[in-house]
mmCIF file of N, CA, C and O in Angstrom:
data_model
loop_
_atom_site.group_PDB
_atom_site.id
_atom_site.type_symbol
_atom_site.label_atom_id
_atom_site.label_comp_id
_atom_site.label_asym_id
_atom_site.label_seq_id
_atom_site.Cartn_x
_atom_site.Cartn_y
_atom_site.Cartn_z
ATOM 1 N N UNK V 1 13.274 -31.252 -20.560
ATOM 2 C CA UNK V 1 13.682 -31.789 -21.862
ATOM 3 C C UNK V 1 12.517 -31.871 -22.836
ATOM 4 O O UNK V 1 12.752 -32.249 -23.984
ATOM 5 N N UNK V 2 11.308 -31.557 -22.483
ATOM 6 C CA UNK V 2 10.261 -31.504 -23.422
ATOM 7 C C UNK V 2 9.712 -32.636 -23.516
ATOM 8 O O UNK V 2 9.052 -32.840 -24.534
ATOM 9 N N UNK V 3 9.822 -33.794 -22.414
ATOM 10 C CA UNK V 3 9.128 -35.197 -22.504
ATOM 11 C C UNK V 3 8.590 -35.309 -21.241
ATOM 12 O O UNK V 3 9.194 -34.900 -20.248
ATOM 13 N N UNK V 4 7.050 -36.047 -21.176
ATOM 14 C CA UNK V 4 6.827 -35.898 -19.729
ATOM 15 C C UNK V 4 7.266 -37.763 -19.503
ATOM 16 O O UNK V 4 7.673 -38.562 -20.346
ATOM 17 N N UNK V 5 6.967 -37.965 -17.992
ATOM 18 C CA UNK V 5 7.724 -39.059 -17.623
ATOM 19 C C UNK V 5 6.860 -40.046 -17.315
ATOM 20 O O UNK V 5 5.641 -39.925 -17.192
ATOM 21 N N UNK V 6 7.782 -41.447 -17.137
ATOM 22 C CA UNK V 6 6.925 -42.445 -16.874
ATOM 23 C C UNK V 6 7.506 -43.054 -15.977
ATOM 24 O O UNK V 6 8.724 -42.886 -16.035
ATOM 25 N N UNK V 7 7.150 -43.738 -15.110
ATOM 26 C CA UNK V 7 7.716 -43.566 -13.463
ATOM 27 C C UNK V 7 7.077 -45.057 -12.770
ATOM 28 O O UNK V 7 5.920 -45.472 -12.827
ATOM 29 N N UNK V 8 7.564 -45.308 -12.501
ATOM 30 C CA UNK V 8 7.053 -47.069 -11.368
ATOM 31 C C UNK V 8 6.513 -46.141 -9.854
ATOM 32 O O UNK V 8 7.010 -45.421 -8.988
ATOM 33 N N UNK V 9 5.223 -46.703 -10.223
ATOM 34 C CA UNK V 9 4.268 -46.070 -9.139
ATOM 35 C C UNK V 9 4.936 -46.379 -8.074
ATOM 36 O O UNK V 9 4.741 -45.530 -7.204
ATOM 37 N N UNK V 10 6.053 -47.703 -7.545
ATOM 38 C CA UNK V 10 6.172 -48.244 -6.294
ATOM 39 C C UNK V 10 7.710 -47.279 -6.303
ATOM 40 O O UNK V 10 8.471 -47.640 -5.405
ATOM 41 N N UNK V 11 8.103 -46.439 -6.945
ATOM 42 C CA UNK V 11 9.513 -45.667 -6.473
ATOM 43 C C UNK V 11 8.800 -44.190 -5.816
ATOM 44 O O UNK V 11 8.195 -43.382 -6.522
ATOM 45 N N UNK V 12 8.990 -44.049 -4.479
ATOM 46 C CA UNK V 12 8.373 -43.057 -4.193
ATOM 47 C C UNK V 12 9.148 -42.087 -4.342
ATOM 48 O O UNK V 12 8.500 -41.076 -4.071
ATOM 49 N N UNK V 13 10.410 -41.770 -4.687
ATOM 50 C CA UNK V 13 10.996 -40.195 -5.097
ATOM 51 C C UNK V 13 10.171 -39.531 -6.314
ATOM 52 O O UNK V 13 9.504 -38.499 -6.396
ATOM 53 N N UNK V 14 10.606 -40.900 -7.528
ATOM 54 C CA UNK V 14 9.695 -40.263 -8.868
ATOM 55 C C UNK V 14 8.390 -40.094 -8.553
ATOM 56 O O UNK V 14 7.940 -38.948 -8.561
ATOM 57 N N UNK V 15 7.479 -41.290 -8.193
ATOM 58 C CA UNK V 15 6.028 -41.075 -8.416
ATOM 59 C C UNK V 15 5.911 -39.746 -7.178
ATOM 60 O O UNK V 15 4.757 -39.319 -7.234
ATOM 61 N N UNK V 16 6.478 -39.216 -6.435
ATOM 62 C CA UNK V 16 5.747 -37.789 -5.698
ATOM 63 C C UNK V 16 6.221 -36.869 -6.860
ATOM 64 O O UNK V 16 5.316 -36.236 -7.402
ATOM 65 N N UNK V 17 7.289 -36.712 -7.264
ATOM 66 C CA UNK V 17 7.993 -35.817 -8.182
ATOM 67 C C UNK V 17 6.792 -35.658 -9.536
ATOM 68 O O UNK V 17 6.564 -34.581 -10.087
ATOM 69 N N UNK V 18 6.174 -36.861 -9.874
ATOM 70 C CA UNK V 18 5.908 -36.738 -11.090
ATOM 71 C C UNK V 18 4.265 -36.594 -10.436
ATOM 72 O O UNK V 18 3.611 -35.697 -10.967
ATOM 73 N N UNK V 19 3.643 -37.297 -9.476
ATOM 74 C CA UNK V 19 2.376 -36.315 -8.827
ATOM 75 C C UNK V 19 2.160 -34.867 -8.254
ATOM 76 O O UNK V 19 1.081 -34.278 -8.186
ATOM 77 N N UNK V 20 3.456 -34.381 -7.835
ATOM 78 C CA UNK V 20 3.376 -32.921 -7.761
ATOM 79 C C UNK V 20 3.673 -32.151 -8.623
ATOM 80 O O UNK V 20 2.916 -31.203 -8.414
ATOM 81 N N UNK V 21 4.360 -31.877 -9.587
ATOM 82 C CA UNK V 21 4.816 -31.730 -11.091
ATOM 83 C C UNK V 21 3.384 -32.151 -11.991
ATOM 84 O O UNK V 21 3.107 -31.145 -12.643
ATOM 85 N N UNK V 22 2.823 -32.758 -12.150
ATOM 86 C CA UNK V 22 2.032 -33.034 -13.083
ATOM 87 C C UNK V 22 2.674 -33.804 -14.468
ATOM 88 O O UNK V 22 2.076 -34.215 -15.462
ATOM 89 N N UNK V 23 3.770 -33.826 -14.217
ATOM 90 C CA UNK V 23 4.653 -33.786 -15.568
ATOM 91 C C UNK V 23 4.907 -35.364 -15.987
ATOM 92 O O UNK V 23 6.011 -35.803 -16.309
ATOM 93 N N UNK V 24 3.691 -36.138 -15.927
ATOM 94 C CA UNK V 24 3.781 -37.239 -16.813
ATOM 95 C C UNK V 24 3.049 -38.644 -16.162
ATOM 96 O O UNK V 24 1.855 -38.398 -15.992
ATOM 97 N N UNK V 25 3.348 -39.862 -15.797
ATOM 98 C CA UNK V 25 2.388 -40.645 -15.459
ATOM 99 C C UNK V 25 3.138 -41.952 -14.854
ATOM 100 O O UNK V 25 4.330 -42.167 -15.074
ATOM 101 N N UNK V 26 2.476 -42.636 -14.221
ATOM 102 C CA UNK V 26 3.125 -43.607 -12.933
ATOM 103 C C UNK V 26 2.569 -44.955 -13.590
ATOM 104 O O UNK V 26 1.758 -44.914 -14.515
ATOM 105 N N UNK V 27 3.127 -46.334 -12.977
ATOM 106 C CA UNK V 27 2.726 -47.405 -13.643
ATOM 107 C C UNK V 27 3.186 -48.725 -12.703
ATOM 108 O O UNK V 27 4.280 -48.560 -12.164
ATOM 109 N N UNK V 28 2.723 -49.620 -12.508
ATOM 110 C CA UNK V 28 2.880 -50.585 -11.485
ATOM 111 C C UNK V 28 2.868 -52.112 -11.831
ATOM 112 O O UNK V 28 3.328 -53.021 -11.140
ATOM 113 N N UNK V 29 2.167 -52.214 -13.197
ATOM 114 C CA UNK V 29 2.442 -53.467 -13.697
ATOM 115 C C UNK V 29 2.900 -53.458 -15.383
ATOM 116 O O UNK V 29 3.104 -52.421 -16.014
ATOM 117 N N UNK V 30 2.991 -54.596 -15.845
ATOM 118 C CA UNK V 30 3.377 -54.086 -17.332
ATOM 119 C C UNK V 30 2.365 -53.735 -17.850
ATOM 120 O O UNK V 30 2.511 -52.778 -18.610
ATOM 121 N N UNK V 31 0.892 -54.309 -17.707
ATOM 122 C CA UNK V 31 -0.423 -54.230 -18.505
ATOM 123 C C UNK V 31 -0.298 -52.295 -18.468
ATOM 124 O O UNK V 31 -0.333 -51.664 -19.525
ATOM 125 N N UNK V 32 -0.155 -51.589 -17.095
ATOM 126 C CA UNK V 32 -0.334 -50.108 -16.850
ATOM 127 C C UNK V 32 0.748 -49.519 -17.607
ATOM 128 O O UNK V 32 0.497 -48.364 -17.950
ATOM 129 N N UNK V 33 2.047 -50.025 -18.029
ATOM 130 C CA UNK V 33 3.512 -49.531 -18.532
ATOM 131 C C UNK V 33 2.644 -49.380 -19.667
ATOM 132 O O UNK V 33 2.295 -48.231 -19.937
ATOM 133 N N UNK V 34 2.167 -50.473 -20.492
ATOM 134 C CA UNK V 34 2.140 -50.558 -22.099
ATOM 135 C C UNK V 34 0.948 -49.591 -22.276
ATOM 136 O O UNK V 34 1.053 -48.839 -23.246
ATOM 137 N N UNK V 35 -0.374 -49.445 -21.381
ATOM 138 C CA UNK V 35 -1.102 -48.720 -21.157
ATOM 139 C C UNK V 35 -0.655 -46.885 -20.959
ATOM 140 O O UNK V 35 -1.114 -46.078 -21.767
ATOM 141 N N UNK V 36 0.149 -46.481 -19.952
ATOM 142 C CA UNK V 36 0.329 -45.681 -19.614
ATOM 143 C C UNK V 36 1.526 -44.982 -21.338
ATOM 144 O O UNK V 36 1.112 -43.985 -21.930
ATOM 145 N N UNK V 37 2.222 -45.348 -21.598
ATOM 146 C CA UNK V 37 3.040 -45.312 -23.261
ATOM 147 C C UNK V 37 2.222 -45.243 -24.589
ATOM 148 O O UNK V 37 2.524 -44.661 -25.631
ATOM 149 N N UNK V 38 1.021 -46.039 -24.272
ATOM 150 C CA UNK V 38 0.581 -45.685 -25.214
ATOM 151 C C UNK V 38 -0.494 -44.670 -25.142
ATOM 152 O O UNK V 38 -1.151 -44.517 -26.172
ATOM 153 N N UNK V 39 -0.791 -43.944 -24.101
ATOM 154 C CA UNK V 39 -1.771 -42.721 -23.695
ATOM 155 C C UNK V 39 -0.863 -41.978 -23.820
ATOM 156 O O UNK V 39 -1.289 -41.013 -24.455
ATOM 157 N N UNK V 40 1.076 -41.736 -23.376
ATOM 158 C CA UNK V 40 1.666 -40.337 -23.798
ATOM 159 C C UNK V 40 2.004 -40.346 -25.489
ATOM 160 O O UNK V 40 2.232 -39.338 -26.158
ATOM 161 N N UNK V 41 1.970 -41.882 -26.034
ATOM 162 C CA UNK V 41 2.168 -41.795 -27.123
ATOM 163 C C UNK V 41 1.609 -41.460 -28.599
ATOM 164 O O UNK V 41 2.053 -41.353 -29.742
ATOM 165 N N UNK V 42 -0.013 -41.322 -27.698
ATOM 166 C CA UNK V 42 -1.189 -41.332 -28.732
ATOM 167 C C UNK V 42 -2.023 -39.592 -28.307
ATOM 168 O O UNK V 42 -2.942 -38.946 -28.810
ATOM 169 N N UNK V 43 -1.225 -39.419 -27.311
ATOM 170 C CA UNK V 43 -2.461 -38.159 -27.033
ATOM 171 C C UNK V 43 -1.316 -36.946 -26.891
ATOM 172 O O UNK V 43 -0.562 -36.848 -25.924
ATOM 173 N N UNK V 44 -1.327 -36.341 -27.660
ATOM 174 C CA UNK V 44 0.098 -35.104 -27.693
ATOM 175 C C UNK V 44 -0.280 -33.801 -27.228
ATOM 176 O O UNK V 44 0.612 -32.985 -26.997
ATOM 177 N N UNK V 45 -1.636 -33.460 -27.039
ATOM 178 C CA UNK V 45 -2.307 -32.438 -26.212
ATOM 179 C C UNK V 45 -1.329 -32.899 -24.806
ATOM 180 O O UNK V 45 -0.356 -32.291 -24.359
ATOM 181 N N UNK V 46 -1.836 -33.945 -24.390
ATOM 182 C CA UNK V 46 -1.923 -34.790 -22.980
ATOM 183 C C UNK V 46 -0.102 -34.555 -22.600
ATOM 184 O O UNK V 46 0.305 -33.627 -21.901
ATOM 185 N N UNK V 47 0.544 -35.311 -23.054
ATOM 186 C CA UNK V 47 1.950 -35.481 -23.593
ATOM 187 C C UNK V 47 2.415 -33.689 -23.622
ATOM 188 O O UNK V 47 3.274 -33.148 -22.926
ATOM 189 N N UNK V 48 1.809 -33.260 -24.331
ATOM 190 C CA UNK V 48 2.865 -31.845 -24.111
ATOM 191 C C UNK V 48 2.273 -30.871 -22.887
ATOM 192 O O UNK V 48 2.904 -29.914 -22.440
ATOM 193 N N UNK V 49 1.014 -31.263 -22.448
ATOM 194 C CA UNK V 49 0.554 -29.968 -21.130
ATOM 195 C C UNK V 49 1.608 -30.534 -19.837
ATOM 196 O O UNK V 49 2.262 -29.834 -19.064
ATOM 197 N N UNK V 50 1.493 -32.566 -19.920
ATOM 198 C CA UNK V 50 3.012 -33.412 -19.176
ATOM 199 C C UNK V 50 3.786 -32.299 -19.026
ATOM 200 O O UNK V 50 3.638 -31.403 -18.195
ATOM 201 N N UNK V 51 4.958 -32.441 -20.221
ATOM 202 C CA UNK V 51 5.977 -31.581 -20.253
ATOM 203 C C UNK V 51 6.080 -30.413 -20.193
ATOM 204 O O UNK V 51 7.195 -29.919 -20.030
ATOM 205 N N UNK V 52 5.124 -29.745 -20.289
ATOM 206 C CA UNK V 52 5.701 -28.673 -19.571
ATOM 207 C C UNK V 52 5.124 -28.157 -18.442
ATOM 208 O O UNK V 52 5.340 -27.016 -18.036
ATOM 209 N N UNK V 53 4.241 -29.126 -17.805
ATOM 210 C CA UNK V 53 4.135 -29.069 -16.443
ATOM 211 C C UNK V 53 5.293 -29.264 -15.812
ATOM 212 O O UNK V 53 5.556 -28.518 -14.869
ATOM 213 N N UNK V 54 6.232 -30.312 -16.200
ATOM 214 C CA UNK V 54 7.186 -30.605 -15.714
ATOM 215 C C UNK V 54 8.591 -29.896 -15.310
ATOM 216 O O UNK V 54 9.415 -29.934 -14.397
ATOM 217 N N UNK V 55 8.370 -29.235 -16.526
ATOM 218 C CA UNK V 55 9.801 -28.410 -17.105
ATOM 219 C C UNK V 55 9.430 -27.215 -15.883
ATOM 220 O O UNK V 55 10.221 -26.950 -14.978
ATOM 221 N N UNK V 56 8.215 -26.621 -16.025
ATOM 222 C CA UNK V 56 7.755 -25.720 -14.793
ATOM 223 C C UNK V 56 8.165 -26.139 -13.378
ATOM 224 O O UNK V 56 8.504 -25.136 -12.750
ATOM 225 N N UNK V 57 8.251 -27.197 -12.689
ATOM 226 C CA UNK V 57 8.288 -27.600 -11.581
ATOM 227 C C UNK V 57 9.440 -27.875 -11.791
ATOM 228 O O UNK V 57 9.584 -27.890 -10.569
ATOM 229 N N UNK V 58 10.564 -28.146 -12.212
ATOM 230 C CA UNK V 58 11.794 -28.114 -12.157
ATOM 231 C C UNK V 58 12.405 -26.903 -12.265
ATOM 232 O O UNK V 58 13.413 -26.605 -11.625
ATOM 233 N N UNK V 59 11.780 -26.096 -13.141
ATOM 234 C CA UNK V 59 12.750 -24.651 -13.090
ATOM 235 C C UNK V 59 12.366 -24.482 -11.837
ATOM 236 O O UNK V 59 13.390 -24.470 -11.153
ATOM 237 N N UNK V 60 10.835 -24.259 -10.760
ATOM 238 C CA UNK V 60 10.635 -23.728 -9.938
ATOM 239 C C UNK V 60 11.491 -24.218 -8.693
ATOM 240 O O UNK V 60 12.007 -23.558 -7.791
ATOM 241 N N UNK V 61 11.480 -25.333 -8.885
ATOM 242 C CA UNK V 61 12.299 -25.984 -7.511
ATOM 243 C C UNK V 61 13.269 -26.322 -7.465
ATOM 244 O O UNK V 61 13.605 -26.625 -6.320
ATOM 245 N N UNK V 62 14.328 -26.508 -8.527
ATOM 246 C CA UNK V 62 15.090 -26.951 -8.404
ATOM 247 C C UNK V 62 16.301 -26.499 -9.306
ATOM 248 O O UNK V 62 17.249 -27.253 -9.526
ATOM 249 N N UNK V 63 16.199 -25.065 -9.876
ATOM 250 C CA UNK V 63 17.280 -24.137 -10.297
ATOM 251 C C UNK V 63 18.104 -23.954 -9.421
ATOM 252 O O UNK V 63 17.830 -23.777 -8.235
ATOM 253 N N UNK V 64 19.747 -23.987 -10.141
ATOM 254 C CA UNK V 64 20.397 -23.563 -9.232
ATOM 255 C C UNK V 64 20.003 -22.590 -8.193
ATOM 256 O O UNK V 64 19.718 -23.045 -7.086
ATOM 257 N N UNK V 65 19.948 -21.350 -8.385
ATOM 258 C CA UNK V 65 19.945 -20.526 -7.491
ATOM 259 C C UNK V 65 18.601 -21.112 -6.115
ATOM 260 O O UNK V 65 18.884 -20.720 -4.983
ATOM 261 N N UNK V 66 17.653 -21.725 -6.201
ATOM 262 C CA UNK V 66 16.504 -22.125 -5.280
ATOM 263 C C UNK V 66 17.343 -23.380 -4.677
ATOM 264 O O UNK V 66 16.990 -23.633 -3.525
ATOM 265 N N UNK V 67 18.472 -24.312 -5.227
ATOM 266 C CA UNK V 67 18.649 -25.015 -4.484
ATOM 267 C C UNK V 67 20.457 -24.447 -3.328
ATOM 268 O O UNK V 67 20.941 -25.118 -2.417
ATOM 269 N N UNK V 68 20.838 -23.476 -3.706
ATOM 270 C CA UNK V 68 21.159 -23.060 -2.966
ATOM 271 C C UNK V 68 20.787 -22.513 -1.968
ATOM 272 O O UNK V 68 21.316 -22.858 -0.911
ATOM 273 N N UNK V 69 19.495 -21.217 -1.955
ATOM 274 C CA UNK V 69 19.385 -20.660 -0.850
ATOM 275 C C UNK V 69 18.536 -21.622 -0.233
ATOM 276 O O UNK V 69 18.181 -21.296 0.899
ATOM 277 N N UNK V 70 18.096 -22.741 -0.661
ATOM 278 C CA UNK V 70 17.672 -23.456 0.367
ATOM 279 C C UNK V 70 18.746 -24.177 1.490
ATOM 280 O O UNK V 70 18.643 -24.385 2.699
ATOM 281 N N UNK V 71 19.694 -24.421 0.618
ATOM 282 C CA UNK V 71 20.735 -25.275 1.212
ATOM 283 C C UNK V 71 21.548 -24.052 2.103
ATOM 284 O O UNK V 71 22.577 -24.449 2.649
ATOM 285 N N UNK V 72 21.285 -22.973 2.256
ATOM 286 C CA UNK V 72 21.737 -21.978 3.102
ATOM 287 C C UNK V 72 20.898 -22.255 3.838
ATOM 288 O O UNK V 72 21.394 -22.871 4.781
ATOM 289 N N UNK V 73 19.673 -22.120 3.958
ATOM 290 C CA UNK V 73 18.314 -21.654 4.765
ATOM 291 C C UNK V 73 18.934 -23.163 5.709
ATOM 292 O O UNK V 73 19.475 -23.103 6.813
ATOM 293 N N UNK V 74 18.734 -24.123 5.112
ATOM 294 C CA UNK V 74 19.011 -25.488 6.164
ATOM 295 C C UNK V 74 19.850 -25.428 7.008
ATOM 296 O O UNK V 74 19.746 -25.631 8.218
ATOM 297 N N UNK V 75 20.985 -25.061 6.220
ATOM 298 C CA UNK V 75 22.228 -25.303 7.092
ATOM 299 C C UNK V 75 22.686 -23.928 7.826
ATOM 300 O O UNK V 75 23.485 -24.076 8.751
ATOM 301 N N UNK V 76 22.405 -23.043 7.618
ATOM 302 C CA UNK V 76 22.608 -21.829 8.875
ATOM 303 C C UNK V 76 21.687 -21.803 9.509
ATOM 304 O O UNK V 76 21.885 -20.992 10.414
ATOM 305 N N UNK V 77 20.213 -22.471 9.619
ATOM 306 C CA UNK V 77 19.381 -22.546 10.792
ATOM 307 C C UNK V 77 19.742 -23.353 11.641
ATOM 308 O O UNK V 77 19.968 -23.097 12.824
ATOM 309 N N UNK V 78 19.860 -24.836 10.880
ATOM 310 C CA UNK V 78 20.198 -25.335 11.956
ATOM 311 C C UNK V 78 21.583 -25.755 12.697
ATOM 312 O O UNK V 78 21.813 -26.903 13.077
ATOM 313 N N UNK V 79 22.320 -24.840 12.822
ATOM 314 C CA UNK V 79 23.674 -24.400 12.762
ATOM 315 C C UNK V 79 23.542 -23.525 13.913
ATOM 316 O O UNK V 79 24.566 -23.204 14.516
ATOM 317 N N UNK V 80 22.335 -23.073 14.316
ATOM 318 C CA UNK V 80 21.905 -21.732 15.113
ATOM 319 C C UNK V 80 21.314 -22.866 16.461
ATOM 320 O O UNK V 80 20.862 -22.324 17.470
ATOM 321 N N UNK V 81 21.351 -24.213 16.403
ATOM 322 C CA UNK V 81 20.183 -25.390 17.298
ATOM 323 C C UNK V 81 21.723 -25.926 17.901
ATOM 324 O O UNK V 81 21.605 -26.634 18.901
ATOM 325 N N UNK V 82 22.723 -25.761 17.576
ATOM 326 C CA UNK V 82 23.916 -26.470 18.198
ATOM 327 C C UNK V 82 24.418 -25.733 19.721
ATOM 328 O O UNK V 82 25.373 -26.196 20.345
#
């Protein structure tokens, strides 16, 4: 969507998503929230290399077509262990 993200360091789906992605920044107390908002809000270099780090790691992993043949790859391997 062209925004990078801001994420509660203590949710571990987002904060790996948004540490492997690159695509925006993690935060754990409010002092780091108001901190971390106002670094995507003030630095737009910073803020847009975010986003589209992000946008990259989502097309890569998680386009339809990649989350299908994964979801093949899973389930006819281990389909082959029964």
């Amino acid at each position: 969507c062209g925004t990078p993200c801001l994420v509660h360091e203590r949710c571990e789906v987002t904060h790996d998503h948004v540490a492997n992605s690159g695509g925006g920044l993690y935060f754990d107390s409010e002092a780091d929230f108001r901190a971390s908002l106002t670094r995507l809000l003030t630095d737009s270099a910073l803020s847009k290399q975010m986003a589209s780090a992000g946008r990259r790691y989502v097309l890569e992993n998680f386009a339809w077509k990649r989350i299908v043949r994964r979801f093949k790859e899973e389930v006819f391997t281990h389909t082959s262990d029964l």
